[in-house]
Amino acid sequence: MTAPDAAPDRTRHEAVRSAGGITELLDVLWEHARNATDGSTTPTSTSQLRLMYLADRANGIRMRTVCQLLASAPSTVTRMCDRLQAIGFLERLPCPGNGREVILQLTPAGSRHLLRIRERRDSVLHQAIGNMPATERRALATGLAALQAELSTAHGDVDASSAAHSAA
């Protein structure tokens, strides 16, 4: 009796470990870009930055939806919104059609802040990817597109344009 081929499981495990490592490295780069932006009004937490990205992608997102996407209690999201509003990066607006709900929207200052973070992050990524051989860049692009499609399918509650916006 022959033993089953463990290569597919091993390859999957290695891919998961690599993706996790890249995610952690990108988190560090993201944090570095966030801390390197000008001004003393930089959000103090990664959670606040994630909230800003959600508001940016949706161009007006219901607070209840933000709570679900961040898997956070409404009181936690409210405190983050208070801080972001106090520094001029976010505004809360009444929801059209339902006055009891609140829509979150970035201010121009909040949009500029995210733009600076994206520019710094993208600069590092462009340099690193540019140093890769063309065949590896193509393989990376193909693999990331497939991963994005799978994650979007597995997590239908996350807007697929969110990942595309971040990757752009």
Coordinates of N, CA, C and O in Angstrom, one line a residue:
M1 N 0.8 -1.2 0.0 CA 0.0 0.0 0.0 C 0.9 1.2 0.0 O 1.8 1.4 0.8
T2 N 0.6 2.2 -0.9 CA 1.4 3.4 -1.0 C 0.8 4.5 -0.1 O -0.4 4.6 0.0
A3 N 1.7 5.2 0.5 CA 1.3 6.4 1.3 C 0.7 7.5 0.4 O 1.2 7.7 -0.7
P4 N -0.3 8.2 0.9 CA -0.9 9.3 0.1 C 0.2 10.4 0.0 O 1.1 10.6 0.8
D5 N 0.1 11.0 -1.2 CA 1.1 12.1 -1.5 C 0.8 13.3 -0.6 O -0.3 13.9 -0.6
A6 N 1.7 13.6 0.3 CA 1.6 14.8 1.2 C 2.0 16.1 0.6 O 1.9 17.1 1.2
A7 N 2.5 16.1 -0.6 CA 3.0 17.3 -1.3 C 2.0 18.4 -1.4 O 2.3 19.5 -1.1
P8 N 0.7 18.1 -1.8 CA -0.3 19.2 -1.8 C -0.5 19.9 -0.5 O -0.6 21.1 -0.4
D9 N -0.6 19.1 0.6 CA -0.8 19.6 1.9 C 0.4 20.4 2.3 O 0.3 21.5 2.9
R10 N 1.6 19.9 2.0 CA 2.8 20.6 2.4 C 2.9 22.0 1.6 O 3.2 23.0 2.2
T11 N 2.6 21.9 0.3 CA 2.6 23.1 -0.5 C 1.6 24.2 0.1 O 1.9 25.4 0.2
R12 N 0.4 23.7 0.4 CA -0.6 24.6 1.0 C -0.1 25.2 2.3 O -0.3 26.4 2.5
H13 N 0.5 24.4 3.1 CA 1.0 24.8 4.4 C 2.1 25.9 4.2 O 2.1 26.9 4.9
E14 N 3.0 25.6 3.3 CA 4.0 26.6 3.0 C 3.5 27.9 2.4 O 3.9 29.0 2.8
A15 N 2.4 27.8 1.6 CA 1.8 29.0 1.0 C 1.1 29.8 2.1 O 1.2 31.0 2.1
V16 N 0.4 29.1 3.0 CA -0.2 29.8 4.1 C 0.8 30.5 5.0 O 0.6 31.7 5.4
R17 N 1.9 29.8 5.3 CA 2.9 30.4 6.1 C 3.6 31.6 5.4 O 3.8 32.6 6.1
S18 N 3.8 31.5 4.1 CA 4.4 32.6 3.4 C 3.4 33.8 3.4 O 3.8 34.9 3.6
A19 N 2.2 33.5 3.1 CA 1.2 34.6 3.1 C 1.1 35.3 4.4 O 1.0 36.5 4.5
G20 N 1.1 34.5 5.5 CA 1.1 35.1 6.8 C 2.3 35.9 7.1 O 2.2 37.0 7.7
G21 N 3.4 35.4 6.7 CA 4.7 36.2 6.9 C 4.6 37.5 6.1 O 5.0 38.6 6.6
I22 N 4.1 37.5 4.8 CA 4.0 38.7 4.0 C 3.0 39.6 4.6 O 3.3 40.8 4.7
T23 N 1.9 39.1 5.1 CA 0.9 40.0 5.8 C 1.5 40.7 7.0 O 1.3 41.9 7.2
E24 N 2.3 40.0 7.8 CA 2.9 40.6 8.9 C 4.0 41.7 8.5 O 4.0 42.7 9.1
L25 N 4.7 41.4 7.5 CA 5.7 42.3 7.0 C 5.0 43.6 6.4 O 5.4 44.7 6.7
L26 N 3.9 43.3 5.7 CA 3.1 44.5 5.1 C 2.5 45.3 6.3 O 2.4 46.5 6.2
D27 N 2.1 44.6 7.4 CA 1.6 45.3 8.5 C 2.6 46.3 9.1 O 2.4 47.4 9.5
V28 N 3.9 45.8 9.1 CA 5.0 46.6 9.6 C 5.2 47.8 8.7 O 5.4 48.9 9.1
L29 N 5.2 47.5 7.4 CA 5.4 48.6 6.4 C 4.2 49.6 6.5 O 4.4 50.8 6.4
W30 N 3.0 49.1 6.7 CA 1.8 50.0 6.8 C 2.0 50.9 8.0 O 1.8 52.1 8.0
E31 N 2.4 50.2 9.1 CA 2.6 51.0 10.4 C 3.7 52.0 10.2 O 3.6 53.2 10.7
H32 N 4.8 51.7 9.5 CA 5.9 52.6 9.3 C 5.3 53.8 8.5 O 5.6 55.0 8.8
A33 N 4.6 53.5 7.4 CA 4.0 54.6 6.6 C 3.1 55.5 7.4 O 3.1 56.7 7.3
R34 N 2.3 54.8 8.2 CA 1.4 55.6 9.1 C 2.1 56.5 10.0 O 1.7 57.7 10.2
N35 N 3.2 56.1 10.6 CA 3.9 56.9 11.6 C 4.8 57.9 10.9 O 5.2 58.9 11.5
A36 N 5.1 57.7 9.6 CA 6.0 58.6 8.9 C 5.3 59.8 8.3 O 6.0 60.7 7.7
T37 N 4.0 59.8 8.4 CA 3.3 60.9 7.7 C 3.5 62.2 8.5 O 3.7 62.2 9.7
D38 N 3.3 63.3 7.9 CA 3.5 64.6 8.5 C 2.3 64.9 9.4 O 1.2 64.5 9.2
G39 N 2.6 65.7 10.4 CA 1.5 66.2 11.3 C 1.4 65.4 12.6 O 1.7 64.3 12.6
S40 N 0.9 66.1 13.6 CA 0.7 65.5 14.9 C -0.7 64.8 15.0 O -1.0 64.3 16.1
T41 N -1.5 64.9 14.0 CA -2.9 64.4 14.1 C -3.0 63.0 13.5 O -4.1 62.6 13.2
T42 N -1.9 62.3 13.4 CA -1.9 60.9 12.9 C -2.8 60.1 13.8 O -2.6 60.1 15.0
P43 N -3.7 59.2 13.2 CA -4.4 58.3 14.1 C -3.5 57.5 15.0 O -2.4 57.1 14.5
T44 N -3.9 57.3 16.2 CA -3.0 56.6 17.1 C -3.1 55.1 17.1 O -2.3 54.4 17.7
S45 N -4.0 54.5 16.3 CA -4.2 53.1 16.3 C -4.4 52.6 14.9 O -4.9 53.3 14.0
T46 N -4.0 51.3 14.7 CA -4.3 50.7 13.4 C -5.8 50.5 13.2 O -6.2 50.6 12.0
S47 N -6.5 50.3 14.2 CA -8.0 50.2 14.1 C -8.6 51.4 13.6 O -9.5 51.4 12.7
Q48 N -8.1 52.6 14.0 CA -8.6 53.8 13.5 C -8.3 53.9 12.0 O -9.2 54.4 11.2
L49 N -7.1 53.5 11.6 CA -6.8 53.6 10.2 C -7.6 52.6 9.4 O -8.1 53.0 8.3
R50 N -7.9 51.4 9.9 CA -8.8 50.5 9.2 C -10.2 51.1 9.0 O -10.8 51.0 8.0
L51 N -10.7 51.8 10.1 CA -12.0 52.5 10.0 C -11.9 53.5 8.8 O -12.8 53.6 8.0
M52 N -10.8 54.2 8.8 CA -10.7 55.3 7.7 C -10.7 54.6 6.3 O -11.3 55.1 5.4
Y53 N -10.0 53.5 6.2 CA -10.0 52.8 4.9 C -11.4 52.3 4.5 O -11.8 52.4 3.3
L54 N -12.2 51.8 5.5 CA -13.5 51.4 5.2 C -14.4 52.6 4.7 O -15.1 52.5 3.8
A55 N -14.3 53.7 5.4 CA -15.0 54.9 5.1 C -14.6 55.4 3.7 O -15.4 55.9 2.9
D56 N -13.3 55.3 3.4 CA -12.8 55.8 2.1 C -13.4 55.0 1.0 O -13.8 55.5 0.0
R57 N -13.3 53.7 1.1 CA -13.7 52.7 0.1 C -15.2 52.9 -0.2 O -15.7 52.7 -1.4
A58 N -16.0 53.1 0.8 CA -17.5 53.1 0.6 C -18.0 54.5 0.3 O -19.1 54.7 -0.1
N59 N -17.2 55.5 0.6 CA -17.6 56.9 0.4 C -18.9 57.2 1.1 O -19.9 57.6 0.5
G60 N -18.9 56.9 2.3 CA -20.1 57.0 3.1 C -20.6 55.6 3.5 O -21.3 55.0 2.7
I61 N -20.3 55.2 4.7 CA -20.6 53.8 5.1 C -21.4 53.9 6.4 O -21.1 54.7 7.3
R62 N -22.4 53.0 6.6 CA -23.2 53.0 7.8 C -22.3 52.6 8.9 O -21.5 51.6 8.8
M63 N -22.5 53.2 10.1 CA -21.7 52.9 11.2 C -21.9 51.4 11.6 O -21.0 50.7 12.0
R64 N -23.1 50.9 11.5 CA -23.4 49.5 11.8 C -22.6 48.6 11.0 O -22.1 47.6 11.4
T65 N -22.4 48.9 9.7 CA -21.6 48.1 8.8 C -20.2 48.1 9.2 O -19.5 47.1 9.2
V66 N -19.7 49.3 9.6 CA -18.3 49.3 10.1 C -18.1 48.4 11.3 O -17.1 47.7 11.4
C67 N -19.0 48.5 12.2 CA -19.0 47.6 13.4 C -18.9 46.1 13.0 O -18.1 45.4 13.6
Q68 N -19.7 45.7 12.0 CA -19.6 44.4 11.6 C -18.3 44.0 10.9 O -17.7 43.0 11.2
L69 N -17.8 44.9 10.0 CA -16.6 44.6 9.3 C -15.4 44.6 10.2 O -14.4 43.8 9.9
L70 N -15.4 45.4 11.2 CA -14.2 45.5 12.1 C -14.4 44.5 13.3 O -13.5 44.3 14.1
A71 N -15.6 43.8 13.3 CA -15.9 42.9 14.4 C -15.7 43.6 15.8 O -15.1 43.1 16.7
S72 N -16.3 44.8 15.9 CA -16.1 45.7 17.1 C -17.5 46.1 17.6 O -18.4 46.2 16.8
A73 N -17.5 46.3 18.9 CA -18.7 46.8 19.5 C -19.0 48.2 19.1 O -18.1 49.0 18.8
P74 N -20.3 48.6 19.0 CA -20.6 50.0 18.6 C -19.9 51.0 19.5 O -19.5 52.1 19.0
S75 N -19.8 50.8 20.8 CA -19.1 51.7 21.7 C -17.7 51.9 21.3 O -17.1 53.0 21.4
T76 N -17.0 50.9 20.9 CA -15.6 50.9 20.5 C -15.5 51.8 19.2 O -14.6 52.6 19.1
V77 N -16.4 51.5 18.2 CA -16.3 52.2 17.0 C -16.7 53.7 17.2 O -16.1 54.6 16.6
T78 N -17.6 54.0 18.1 CA -18.0 55.3 18.4 C -16.8 56.1 19.0 O -16.5 57.2 18.6
R79 N -16.0 55.5 19.9 CA -14.8 56.1 20.4 C -13.8 56.4 19.3 O -13.2 57.5 19.3
M80 N -13.6 55.5 18.4 CA -12.7 55.7 17.3 C -13.2 56.8 16.4 O -12.4 57.7 16.0
C81 N -14.5 56.9 16.2 CA -15.0 58.0 15.4 C -14.9 59.3 16.1 O -14.6 60.3 15.5
D82 N -15.1 59.3 17.4 CA -14.9 60.6 18.2 C -13.5 61.1 18.0 O -13.3 62.3 17.7
R83 N -12.5 60.2 18.1 CA -11.1 60.6 17.9 C -10.8 61.1 16.5 O -10.2 62.2 16.3
L84 N -11.3 60.4 15.5 CA -11.0 60.8 14.1 C -11.7 62.1 13.8 O -11.2 62.9 13.0
Q85 N -12.9 62.2 14.3 CA -13.6 63.5 14.1 C -12.9 64.6 14.8 O -12.8 65.7 14.2
A86 N -12.4 64.4 16.0 CA -11.7 65.5 16.7 C -10.5 66.0 16.0 O -10.1 67.1 16.1
I87 N -9.8 65.1 15.2 CA -8.6 65.5 14.5 C -8.9 65.9 13.1 O -8.0 66.2 12.3
G88 N -10.2 65.9 12.7 CA -10.6 66.4 11.4 C -10.5 65.4 10.3 O -10.5 65.8 9.1
F89 N -10.5 64.1 10.5 CA -10.3 63.1 9.5 C -11.7 62.5 9.1 O -11.7 61.8 8.1
L90 N -12.7 62.6 9.9 CA -13.9 61.9 9.7 C -15.1 62.8 10.1 O -15.0 63.6 11.0
E91 N -16.2 62.6 9.4 CA -17.4 63.3 9.8 C -18.6 62.2 9.8 O -18.6 61.2 9.1
R92 N -19.5 62.5 10.7 CA -20.7 61.7 10.9 C -21.9 62.4 10.3 O -22.1 63.6 10.7
L93 N -22.6 61.8 9.5 CA -23.8 62.4 8.8 C -25.0 61.5 9.0 O -24.9 60.3 9.2
P94 N -26.2 62.2 9.1 CA -27.4 61.4 9.2 C -27.6 60.5 7.9 O -27.3 60.9 6.8
C95 N -28.1 59.3 8.1 CA -28.3 58.4 7.0 C -29.6 58.8 6.2 O -30.6 59.0 6.8
P96 N -29.4 59.0 4.9 CA -30.6 59.4 4.1 C -31.6 58.2 4.2 O -31.2 57.0 4.0
G97 N -32.8 58.5 4.5 CA -33.9 57.5 4.5 C -34.0 56.8 5.9 O -35.0 56.1 6.1
N98 N -33.1 57.0 6.8 CA -33.2 56.5 8.2 C -32.4 57.4 9.1 O -31.2 57.2 9.3
G99 N -33.1 58.3 9.7 CA -32.5 59.3 10.6 C -31.8 58.8 11.8 O -31.1 59.5 12.5
R100 N -32.2 57.5 12.2 CA -31.6 56.9 13.4 C -30.2 56.4 13.1 O -29.4 56.1 14.0
E101 N -29.8 56.2 11.8 CA -28.5 55.6 11.5 C -27.6 56.7 11.1 O -28.0 57.8 10.7
V102 N -26.3 56.4 11.3 CA -25.2 57.4 11.0 C -24.3 56.9 9.8 O -24.0 55.7 9.8
I103 N -24.0 57.8 9.0 CA -23.1 57.5 7.9 C -21.7 58.1 8.2 O -21.7 59.2 8.7
L104 N -20.7 57.4 8.0 CA -19.3 57.9 8.2 C -18.7 58.2 6.9 O -18.7 57.4 6.0
Q105 N -18.0 59.4 6.9 CA -17.4 59.8 5.6 C -16.1 60.5 6.0 O -16.0 61.3 6.9
L106 N -15.1 60.3 5.2 CA -13.8 61.0 5.4 C -13.9 62.4 5.0 O -14.6 62.8 4.0
T107 N -13.2 63.3 5.7 CA -13.0 64.7 5.3 C -11.9 64.7 4.3 O -11.1 63.8 4.1
P108 N -11.8 65.9 3.6 CA -10.6 66.0 2.7 C -9.3 65.8 3.4 O -8.4 65.2 2.8
A109 N -9.2 66.2 4.7 CA -7.9 66.0 5.4 C -7.7 64.5 5.6 O -6.6 64.0 5.5
G110 N -8.7 63.8 5.9 CA -8.6 62.3 6.1 C -8.2 61.7 4.8 O -7.4 60.8 4.8
S111 N -8.8 62.1 3.7 CA -8.4 61.5 2.4 C -7.0 61.8 2.1 O -6.3 60.9 1.5
R112 N -6.5 63.0 2.4 CA -5.1 63.4 2.1 C -4.2 62.5 2.9 O -3.1 62.1 2.5
H113 N -4.6 62.3 4.2 CA -3.7 61.5 5.1 C -3.6 60.0 4.5 O -2.5 59.5 4.5
L114 N -4.7 59.5 4.1 CA -4.7 58.1 3.5 C -3.8 58.1 2.2 O -3.1 57.2 2.0
L115 N -3.9 59.1 1.4 CA -3.1 59.2 0.2 C -1.6 59.2 0.5 O -0.9 58.5 -0.1
R116 N -1.2 60.0 1.5 CA 0.2 60.0 1.9 C 0.6 58.6 2.4 O 1.7 58.1 2.0
I117 N -0.2 57.9 3.2 CA 0.1 56.6 3.6 C 0.3 55.6 2.4 O 1.2 54.8 2.3
R118 N -0.7 55.7 1.5 CA -0.7 54.8 0.3 C 0.6 55.1 -0.5 O 1.2 54.2 -1.0
E119 N 0.9 56.3 -0.7 CA 2.1 56.7 -1.5 C 3.4 56.1 -0.9 O 4.2 55.6 -1.6
R120 N 3.5 56.2 0.4 CA 4.7 55.7 1.1 C 4.7 54.1 1.0 O 5.8 53.5 0.7
R121 N 3.6 53.5 1.3 CA 3.5 52.1 1.2 C 3.8 51.6 -0.3 O 4.6 50.7 -0.5
D122 N 3.1 52.2 -1.2 CA 3.3 51.8 -2.6 C 4.7 52.0 -3.1 O 5.2 51.3 -4.0
S123 N 5.4 53.0 -2.6 CA 6.7 53.3 -3.1 C 7.6 52.1 -2.7 O 8.4 51.6 -3.5
V124 N 7.5 51.6 -1.5 CA 8.2 50.5 -1.0 C 7.9 49.2 -1.8 O 8.7 48.5 -2.2
L125 N 6.6 49.0 -2.1 CA 6.1 47.9 -2.8 C 6.6 47.9 -4.3 O 7.1 46.9 -4.8
H126 N 6.6 49.1 -4.9 CA 7.0 49.3 -6.3 C 8.5 48.9 -6.4 O 8.9 48.3 -7.3
Q127 N 9.3 49.4 -5.4 CA 10.7 49.1 -5.4 C 11.0 47.6 -5.3 O 11.8 47.1 -6.0
A128 N 10.4 47.0 -4.3 CA 10.6 45.6 -4.1 C 10.1 44.8 -5.2 O 10.9 43.9 -5.7
I129 N 9.0 45.0 -5.8 CA 8.4 44.2 -6.9 C 9.3 44.5 -8.1 O 9.5 43.6 -9.0
G130 N 9.7 45.8 -8.3 CA 10.5 46.1 -9.4 C 11.8 45.4 -9.5 O 12.4 45.2 -10.5
N131 N 12.3 45.0 -8.3 CA 13.6 44.3 -8.2 C 13.5 42.8 -8.5 O 14.5 42.1 -8.6
M132 N 12.2 42.4 -8.6 CA 12.0 40.9 -8.9 C 12.1 40.7 -10.4 O 11.8 41.5 -11.2
P133 N 12.6 39.5 -10.7 CA 12.6 39.1 -12.1 C 11.2 39.1 -12.7 O 10.2 38.8 -12.0
A134 N 11.0 39.4 -14.0 CA 9.7 39.5 -14.6 C 8.9 38.2 -14.4 O 7.6 38.3 -14.2
T135 N 9.4 37.1 -14.5 CA 8.7 35.8 -14.3 C 8.1 35.7 -12.9 O 7.0 35.3 -12.7
E136 N 8.9 36.1 -11.9 CA 8.4 36.1 -10.6 C 7.3 37.2 -10.3 O 6.3 36.9 -9.6
R137 N 7.4 38.3 -11.0 CA 6.4 39.4 -10.9 C 5.1 38.8 -11.5 O 4.0 39.0 -10.9
R138 N 5.1 38.2 -12.6 CA 3.9 37.6 -13.2 C 3.3 36.6 -12.3 O 2.1 36.5 -12.1
A139 N 4.1 35.7 -11.8 CA 3.6 34.6 -10.9 C 3.0 35.3 -9.6 O 1.9 34.8 -9.2
L140 N 3.6 36.3 -9.1 CA 3.1 37.0 -7.9 C 1.7 37.6 -8.3 O 0.7 37.5 -7.5
A141 N 1.6 38.3 -9.4 CA 0.4 38.9 -9.8 C -0.7 37.9 -10.0 O -1.9 38.1 -9.5
T142 N -0.4 36.8 -10.6 CA -1.4 35.7 -10.8 C -1.8 35.1 -9.5 O -3.0 34.9 -9.2
G143 N -0.9 34.8 -8.6 CA -1.2 34.2 -7.3 C -2.0 35.2 -6.5 O -2.9 34.7 -5.8
L144 N -1.6 36.4 -6.4 CA -2.4 37.4 -5.6 C -3.8 37.6 -6.1 O -4.7 37.7 -5.4
A145 N -4.0 37.6 -7.5 CA -5.3 37.7 -8.0 C -6.2 36.6 -7.6 O -7.3 36.7 -7.3
A146 N -5.6 35.4 -7.7 CA -6.3 34.2 -7.3 C -6.7 34.2 -5.8 O -7.8 33.8 -5.4
L147 N -5.7 34.6 -5.0 CA -5.9 34.7 -3.5 C -7.0 35.7 -3.2 O -7.9 35.5 -2.4
Q148 N -7.0 36.9 -3.9 CA -8.0 37.9 -3.7 C -9.4 37.4 -4.1 O -10.4 37.6 -3.4
A149 N -9.5 36.7 -5.2 CA -10.8 36.1 -5.6 C -11.3 35.1 -4.6 O -12.5 35.1 -4.3
E150 N -10.4 34.2 -4.1 CA -10.8 33.3 -3.1 C -11.3 33.9 -1.8 O -12.3 33.5 -1.2
L151 N -10.5 34.9 -1.3 CA -10.9 35.6 -0.1 C -12.2 36.4 -0.3 O -13.0 36.4 0.6
S152 N -12.4 37.0 -1.5 CA -13.6 37.7 -1.7 C -14.8 36.7 -1.7 O -15.9 37.1 -1.3
T153 N -14.6 35.5 -2.3 CA -15.7 34.5 -2.3 C -16.0 34.0 -0.9 O -17.1 33.9 -0.6
A154 N -14.9 33.7 -0.2 CA -15.1 33.2 1.2 C -15.7 34.2 2.1 O -16.4 33.8 3.1
H155 N -15.5 35.5 1.9 CA -15.9 36.5 2.8 C -16.8 37.5 2.0 O -16.3 38.7 1.8
G156 N -17.9 37.1 1.5 CA -18.8 37.9 0.7 C -19.2 39.2 1.3 O -19.6 40.1 0.7
D157 N -19.1 39.3 2.7 CA -19.5 40.5 3.4 C -18.4 41.6 3.2 O -18.7 42.8 3.5
V158 N -17.3 41.3 2.7 CA -16.2 42.3 2.5 C -16.3 42.7 1.0 O -16.3 41.9 0.1
D159 N -16.4 44.0 0.8 CA -16.5 44.6 -0.6 C -15.3 44.2 -1.4 O -14.2 44.5 -1.0
A160 N -15.5 43.5 -2.5 CA -14.3 43.1 -3.3 C -13.5 44.3 -3.8 O -12.3 44.2 -4.0
S161 N -14.2 45.5 -4.0 CA -13.4 46.6 -4.4 C -12.5 47.1 -3.4 O -11.5 47.9 -3.6
S162 N -12.7 46.7 -2.1 CA -11.8 47.1 -1.0 C -10.4 46.6 -1.3 O -9.4 47.4 -1.2
A163 N -10.3 45.4 -1.6 CA -9.0 44.8 -1.8 C -8.4 45.4 -3.1 O -7.2 45.7 -3.1
A164 N -9.2 45.6 -4.1 CA -8.7 46.1 -5.3 C -8.2 47.6 -5.1 O -7.1 48.0 -5.6
H165 N -8.9 48.3 -4.3 CA -8.5 49.7 -4.0 C -7.1 49.7 -3.2 O -6.3 50.5 -3.5
S166 N -7.0 48.8 -2.3 CA -5.7 48.8 -1.5 C -4.6 48.3 -2.4 O -3.5 48.7 -2.2
A167 N -4.9 47.4 -3.3 CA -3.8 46.9 -4.2 C -3.4 47.8 -5.3 O -2.3 47.7 -5.8
A168 N -4.3 48.8 -5.6 CA -4.0 49.8 -6.7 C -2.8 50.7 -6.3 O -2.5 50.9 -5.2

